[in-house]
Amino acid sequence: MAKILELNNLNLGFNTDTGYHQALYGVSYSIEQGKTLALVGESGCGKTISAMSILQLLPKNAQISSGEIIYSGKNLLEYSASEMQKIRGKKIALIPQDPMTSLNPLFTVGDQLLEVIKIHQGLVGQEAIKKATEAFDAVQIPSAKERLKNYPHEFSGGMKQRAIIAMALACDAEILIADEPTTALDVTIQAQIMELIRQIKEEKNTAVLLITHDLALVKENSDEISVMYAGRIVEKASTSDFFKNPKHPYSVALLNSIPSNTVKTLSIIQGQPPTISQQISGCRFHPRCTECTEACKSKIPQLKEIGPNHFSACHLC
Ligand code: SF4
């Protein structure tokens, strides 16, 4: 199947008062049309910053030192700001963690949706209203035409997230980046939003990059998984293979820390992930790894294929 987006060997860091600190180490992943890739790992592991690199929505002190981000055969890192503006929202849309921060409280939700449609589709007047109403209908916002007149505070959290997804739909985005899209929502609404994203993916053949720390969510809602730890990809596999046969000690520890029918006793991963300024030799997981050997403390494990389409970065795999 055609890859629509590819990150190749992305190295990124931050210029700070204490110097340049690397945050991503040779990160590579790709997404196929109509598939969902889940990017999994603890907070601060680099999931979101890699996604923000795709959209070029990085903090000012971030610096990509090498690598490429290929979308439709072209390297997005060579795009100008105005070229990126045409991609962002129209071709690649973001569903953020907290919809509250993405909608302007001073304008109606409809005005904000119509603005997006005007910028990306060039539609105004009745044509734009028709498109906006269709987008609201598609995300199951009832009384769509009336709801367009509401302000964000008149929407519940789940409705706001639906409105954000409607904006992505109205632009016919080819890729959805869903960054912890259900974290701010209660459990029943979470399931509805994930179901909505799944439906869009299937009906429109959209590619989805699902960023989450929630492995239970990933199991039901992704085709492929890349696990990140401290700025590196440590395991990649199809979702079914990953859950049947996790290989990297970090992945195994993550799986053992979520409730399931097979895990009788929940375990915790001792210690904390390193900050970007912390220098760690060898395997970056070694201070927390129960399998750590002497070699792990000095030698960096490379990501290698350990089975069909299954990769792990561990000396023991
Ligand atoms: Fe653990 Fe060593 Fe594998 Fe790192 S390389 S995950 S420290 S066993």
Coordinates of C-alpha atoms and ligand atoms in Angstrom, one line a residue:
M1 CA 0.0 0.0 0.0
A2 CA 1.1 3.6 -0.8
K3 CA 2.9 5.4 2.0
I4 CA 1.5 8.9 2.3
L5 CA 3.9 10.2 4.9
E6 CA 7.4 9.2 5.9
L7 CA 9.7 10.5 8.5
N8 CA 13.2 9.5 7.7
N9 CA 16.0 9.7 10.3
L10 CA 14.7 12.9 12.0
N11 CA 17.1 14.4 14.4
L12 CA 15.8 17.4 16.4
G13 CA 16.9 19.3 19.5
F14 CA 16.4 22.5 21.5
N15 CA 18.7 25.5 21.9
T16 CA 18.5 26.3 25.6
D17 CA 20.4 28.4 28.1
T18 CA 22.4 25.3 28.9
G19 CA 23.2 24.5 25.3
Y20 CA 21.7 22.3 22.5
H21 CA 19.9 19.3 23.8
Q22 CA 18.8 16.6 21.5
A23 CA 15.2 15.4 21.8
L24 CA 14.7 13.1 18.7
Y25 CA 17.3 10.6 17.7
G26 CA 17.0 9.4 14.1
V27 CA 13.2 8.9 14.3
S28 CA 11.7 7.2 11.3
Y29 CA 8.1 6.1 10.8
S30 CA 5.6 6.0 7.9
I31 CA 1.9 5.9 7.4
E32 CA -0.1 4.3 4.6
Q33 CA -3.3 5.7 3.1
G34 CA -6.3 4.5 5.0
K35 CA -4.2 3.1 7.9
T36 CA -3.7 4.3 11.5
L37 CA -0.2 4.4 13.0
A38 CA -0.1 4.7 16.7
L39 CA 2.8 6.5 18.2
V40 CA 3.1 5.3 21.8
G41 CA 5.2 6.2 24.8
E42 CA 5.3 8.1 28.1
S43 CA 4.9 11.9 28.2
G44 CA 8.0 13.7 27.0
C45 CA 9.3 10.8 24.8
G46 CA 9.1 12.9 21.6
K47 CA 5.8 11.7 20.2
T48 CA 4.2 15.2 19.9
I49 CA 7.3 17.0 18.9
S50 CA 7.8 14.6 16.0
A51 CA 4.2 15.3 14.9
M52 CA 4.7 19.0 15.3
S53 CA 7.7 18.7 13.0
I54 CA 5.4 17.3 10.3
L55 CA 3.2 20.4 10.6
Q56 CA 6.2 22.7 11.2
L57 CA 4.6 24.0 14.3
L58 CA 7.7 23.8 16.4
P59 CA 8.8 26.1 19.3
K60 CA 11.2 28.8 18.2
N61 CA 14.2 27.2 19.9
A62 CA 13.7 23.8 18.2
Q63 CA 16.1 22.9 15.5
I64 CA 15.9 20.0 13.1
S65 CA 19.6 19.0 12.5
S66 CA 18.9 16.3 9.9
G67 CA 16.4 14.0 8.3
E68 CA 13.4 14.4 6.0
I69 CA 9.6 14.4 6.1
I70 CA 8.2 13.1 2.9
Y71 CA 4.6 13.9 2.0
S72 CA 3.3 12.9 -1.4
G73 CA 6.9 12.4 -2.6
K74 CA 8.2 15.8 -1.4
N75 CA 10.3 16.8 1.6
L76 CA 8.1 19.1 3.8
L77 CA 11.2 20.5 5.5
E78 CA 12.1 22.2 2.2
Y79 CA 8.7 24.0 2.0
S80 CA 8.4 27.7 2.7
A81 CA 6.1 29.0 5.4
S82 CA 3.4 29.9 2.8
E83 CA 3.7 26.5 1.1
M84 CA 3.3 24.9 4.5
Q85 CA 0.2 27.0 5.2
K86 CA -1.5 25.3 2.2
I87 CA -0.7 21.9 3.6
R88 CA -1.6 22.5 7.2
G89 CA -5.3 22.1 7.8
K90 CA -6.1 21.3 4.2
K91 CA -3.9 18.2 3.6
I92 CA -2.7 17.4 7.1
A93 CA -5.1 18.3 9.9
L94 CA -4.5 18.2 13.7
I95 CA -7.0 17.0 16.2
P96 CA -5.5 18.4 19.4
Q97 CA -5.6 17.0 23.0
D98 CA -7.7 19.9 24.3
P99 CA -10.3 21.3 21.9
M100 CA -10.8 24.2 24.3
T101 CA -7.6 25.7 23.2
S102 CA -8.3 25.3 19.5
L103 CA -11.6 27.1 19.2
N104 CA -11.7 30.9 19.7
P105 CA -14.3 31.7 22.4
L106 CA -15.1 35.1 20.7
F107 CA -16.4 33.6 17.5
T108 CA -19.2 31.1 16.8
V109 CA -18.1 27.6 15.9
G110 CA -19.8 28.1 12.5
D111 CA -17.8 31.3 11.8
Q112 CA -14.5 29.4 12.6
L113 CA -15.5 26.5 10.4
L114 CA -16.6 28.8 7.5
E115 CA -13.2 30.6 7.8
V116 CA -11.4 27.3 7.4
I117 CA -13.6 26.4 4.4
K118 CA -12.9 29.8 2.8
I119 CA -9.1 29.5 3.2
H120 CA -8.7 25.9 2.1
Q121 CA -11.6 25.4 -0.3
G122 CA -12.2 28.9 -1.5
L123 CA -15.9 28.6 -0.8
V124 CA -18.1 31.5 0.5
G125 CA -21.8 32.2 1.0
Q126 CA -24.3 29.4 0.7
E127 CA -21.8 27.0 -0.8
A128 CA -19.6 27.3 2.3
I129 CA -22.6 27.0 4.6
K130 CA -23.7 23.8 2.8
K131 CA -20.2 22.4 3.2
A132 CA -20.1 23.3 6.9
T133 CA -23.5 21.8 7.5
E134 CA -22.4 18.6 5.7
A135 CA -19.3 18.5 7.9
F136 CA -21.3 18.8 11.1
D137 CA -23.7 16.1 9.9
A138 CA -20.8 13.8 9.2
V139 CA -19.5 14.2 12.7
Q140 CA -23.0 13.6 14.1
I141 CA -23.6 17.1 15.5
P142 CA -27.4 17.2 15.7
S143 CA -29.3 20.2 14.2
A144 CA -26.2 21.1 12.3
K145 CA -27.4 24.3 10.7
E146 CA -28.6 25.7 14.1
R147 CA -25.4 24.6 15.9
L148 CA -23.2 26.5 13.5
K149 CA -24.5 29.7 15.3
N150 CA -23.3 28.5 18.7
Y151 CA -20.3 29.8 20.5
P152 CA -17.7 27.2 21.8
H153 CA -18.9 27.6 25.4
E154 CA -22.3 26.3 24.3
F155 CA -20.7 23.0 23.2
S156 CA -19.7 20.1 25.5
G157 CA -16.1 18.8 25.4
G158 CA -17.1 16.0 23.1
M159 CA -19.0 18.4 20.8
K160 CA -16.0 20.7 20.6
Q161 CA -13.8 17.8 19.6
R162 CA -16.4 16.8 16.9
A163 CA -16.3 20.4 15.6
I164 CA -12.5 20.2 15.3
I165 CA -12.9 16.9 13.4
A166 CA -15.5 18.6 11.2
M167 CA -12.9 21.2 10.3
A168 CA -10.5 18.5 9.1
L169 CA -13.4 16.8 7.2
A170 CA -14.5 20.0 5.5
C171 CA -11.0 20.4 4.1
D172 CA -10.8 16.7 3.0
A173 CA -7.6 16.3 4.8
E174 CA -5.6 13.3 3.7
I175 CA -3.8 12.8 7.0
L176 CA -5.2 13.3 10.5
I177 CA -2.8 13.8 13.3
A178 CA -4.8 13.0 16.5
D179 CA -2.7 14.1 19.5
E180 CA -4.2 12.4 22.6
P181 CA -7.6 13.3 21.1
T182 CA -9.7 11.9 23.9
T183 CA -7.6 12.8 27.0
A184 CA -9.8 15.7 28.0
L185 CA -13.0 13.7 27.5
D186 CA -14.9 11.3 29.7
V187 CA -14.8 7.5 28.9
T188 CA -18.1 7.2 26.9
I189 CA -17.3 10.2 24.8
Q190 CA -13.8 8.9 24.2
A191 CA -15.2 5.8 22.6
Q192 CA -17.5 7.9 20.4
I193 CA -14.7 10.1 19.2
M194 CA -12.5 7.1 18.4
E195 CA -15.3 5.5 16.5
L196 CA -15.8 8.7 14.5
I197 CA -12.1 8.8 13.6
R198 CA -12.2 5.2 12.6
Q199 CA -15.3 5.8 10.4
I200 CA -13.6 8.8 8.7
K201 CA -10.5 6.7 8.0
E202 CA -12.5 3.9 6.4
E203 CA -14.9 6.1 4.4
K204 CA -12.3 8.6 3.1
N205 CA -9.3 6.4 3.1
T206 CA -7.6 9.0 5.5
A207 CA -4.3 8.2 7.1
V208 CA -4.3 8.7 10.8
L209 CA -1.3 9.3 13.1
L210 CA -2.6 8.5 16.6
I211 CA -0.4 9.9 19.4
T212 CA -1.2 8.4 22.8
H213 CA 0.2 6.9 25.9
D214 CA -2.9 4.7 26.2
L215 CA -2.2 1.2 25.0
A216 CA -5.8 0.1 25.5
L217 CA -6.9 2.7 23.0
V218 CA -4.2 1.7 20.6
K219 CA -5.2 -2.0 20.6
E220 CA -8.7 -1.2 19.2
N221 CA -7.8 1.7 17.0
S222 CA -4.6 1.2 15.1
D223 CA -3.0 -0.9 12.4
E224 CA 0.6 -0.3 13.2
I225 CA 2.5 0.7 16.3
S226 CA 5.7 2.6 16.9
V227 CA 6.9 2.7 20.5
M228 CA 9.0 5.7 21.5
Y229 CA 11.3 6.0 24.5
A230 CA 13.4 9.1 25.3
G231 CA 13.5 10.4 21.7
R232 CA 14.0 7.0 20.0
I233 CA 11.8 4.5 18.3
V234 CA 12.4 1.3 20.3
E235 CA 9.8 -1.1 18.7
K236 CA 7.7 -1.1 15.5
A237 CA 5.2 -3.8 14.5
S238 CA 1.7 -4.4 13.3
T239 CA -0.7 -3.8 16.2
S240 CA -1.8 -7.5 16.2
D241 CA 1.8 -8.7 16.3
F242 CA 2.8 -6.2 18.9
F243 CA 0.1 -7.3 21.4
K244 CA 0.7 -11.0 20.7
N245 CA 4.4 -10.8 20.8
P246 CA 6.0 -7.6 22.3
K247 CA 9.7 -7.8 22.2
H248 CA 11.4 -4.7 23.6
P249 CA 11.6 -4.7 27.5
Y250 CA 10.1 -1.2 27.6
S251 CA 7.1 -2.4 25.5
V252 CA 6.7 -5.4 27.7
A253 CA 6.8 -3.2 30.8
L254 CA 4.3 -0.8 29.3
L255 CA 1.9 -3.7 28.5
N256 CA 2.3 -5.1 32.0
S257 CA 1.3 -1.8 33.5
I258 CA -2.2 -1.8 31.9
P259 CA -5.1 -3.8 33.2
S260 CA -6.0 -6.8 31.0
N261 CA -7.4 -10.3 31.2
T262 CA -3.9 -11.9 30.8
V263 CA -1.9 -9.7 33.2
K264 CA -2.9 -10.7 36.8
T265 CA -0.6 -8.4 38.7
L266 CA 0.0 -4.9 37.4
S267 CA 3.6 -3.7 37.6
I268 CA 5.1 -0.3 37.4
I269 CA 8.2 0.8 35.5
Q270 CA 10.6 1.9 38.1
G271 CA 12.2 5.4 37.8
Q272 CA 11.4 8.2 35.4
P273 CA 12.2 8.7 31.7
P274 CA 15.3 11.0 31.3
T275 CA 14.9 14.7 30.5
I276 CA 16.4 15.9 27.3
S277 CA 19.4 17.4 29.1
Q278 CA 20.3 14.1 30.8
Q279 CA 23.2 12.3 29.1
I280 CA 22.7 8.6 29.1
S281 CA 25.2 6.3 27.6
G282 CA 24.3 3.1 25.7
C283 CA 20.6 2.1 25.7
R284 CA 18.6 5.1 26.9
F285 CA 16.2 2.7 28.8
H286 CA 19.0 0.9 30.6
P287 CA 18.7 2.7 34.0
R288 CA 15.1 1.4 34.2
C289 CA 15.4 -1.9 32.4
T290 CA 15.2 -5.1 34.5
E291 CA 17.1 -7.0 31.7
C292 CA 20.0 -4.6 31.6
T293 CA 23.5 -6.1 30.9
E294 CA 26.9 -4.4 31.0
A295 CA 26.8 -4.0 27.2
C296 CA 23.6 -2.1 27.5
K297 CA 25.3 0.6 29.5
S298 CA 27.8 1.5 26.8
K299 CA 26.5 0.3 23.4
I300 CA 23.5 1.9 21.7
P301 CA 21.1 -0.7 20.4
Q302 CA 20.0 -0.1 16.8
L303 CA 16.5 -0.8 15.5
K304 CA 16.7 -4.1 13.6
E305 CA 14.2 -6.4 12.0
I306 CA 13.6 -9.3 14.4
G307 CA 10.6 -10.9 12.5
P308 CA 8.4 -10.1 9.5
N309 CA 7.8 -6.4 9.7
H310 CA 8.7 -6.4 13.4
F311 CA 11.6 -4.2 14.6
S312 CA 13.2 -3.7 18.0
A313 CA 16.1 -1.8 19.4
C314 CA 17.4 -4.0 22.1
H315 CA 20.6 -6.0 22.4
L316 CA 18.6 -9.0 23.7
C317 CA 16.2 -9.2 20.8
Ligands
SF4_1 FE1 17.2 -3.4 28.3 FE2 19.6 -3.7 27.3 FE3 17.5 -4.1 25.8 FE4 18.1 -1.6 26.6 S1 19.3 -2.9 25.3 S2 16.1 -2.5 26.6 S3 18.9 -2.0 28.7 S4 18.1 -5.3 27.6

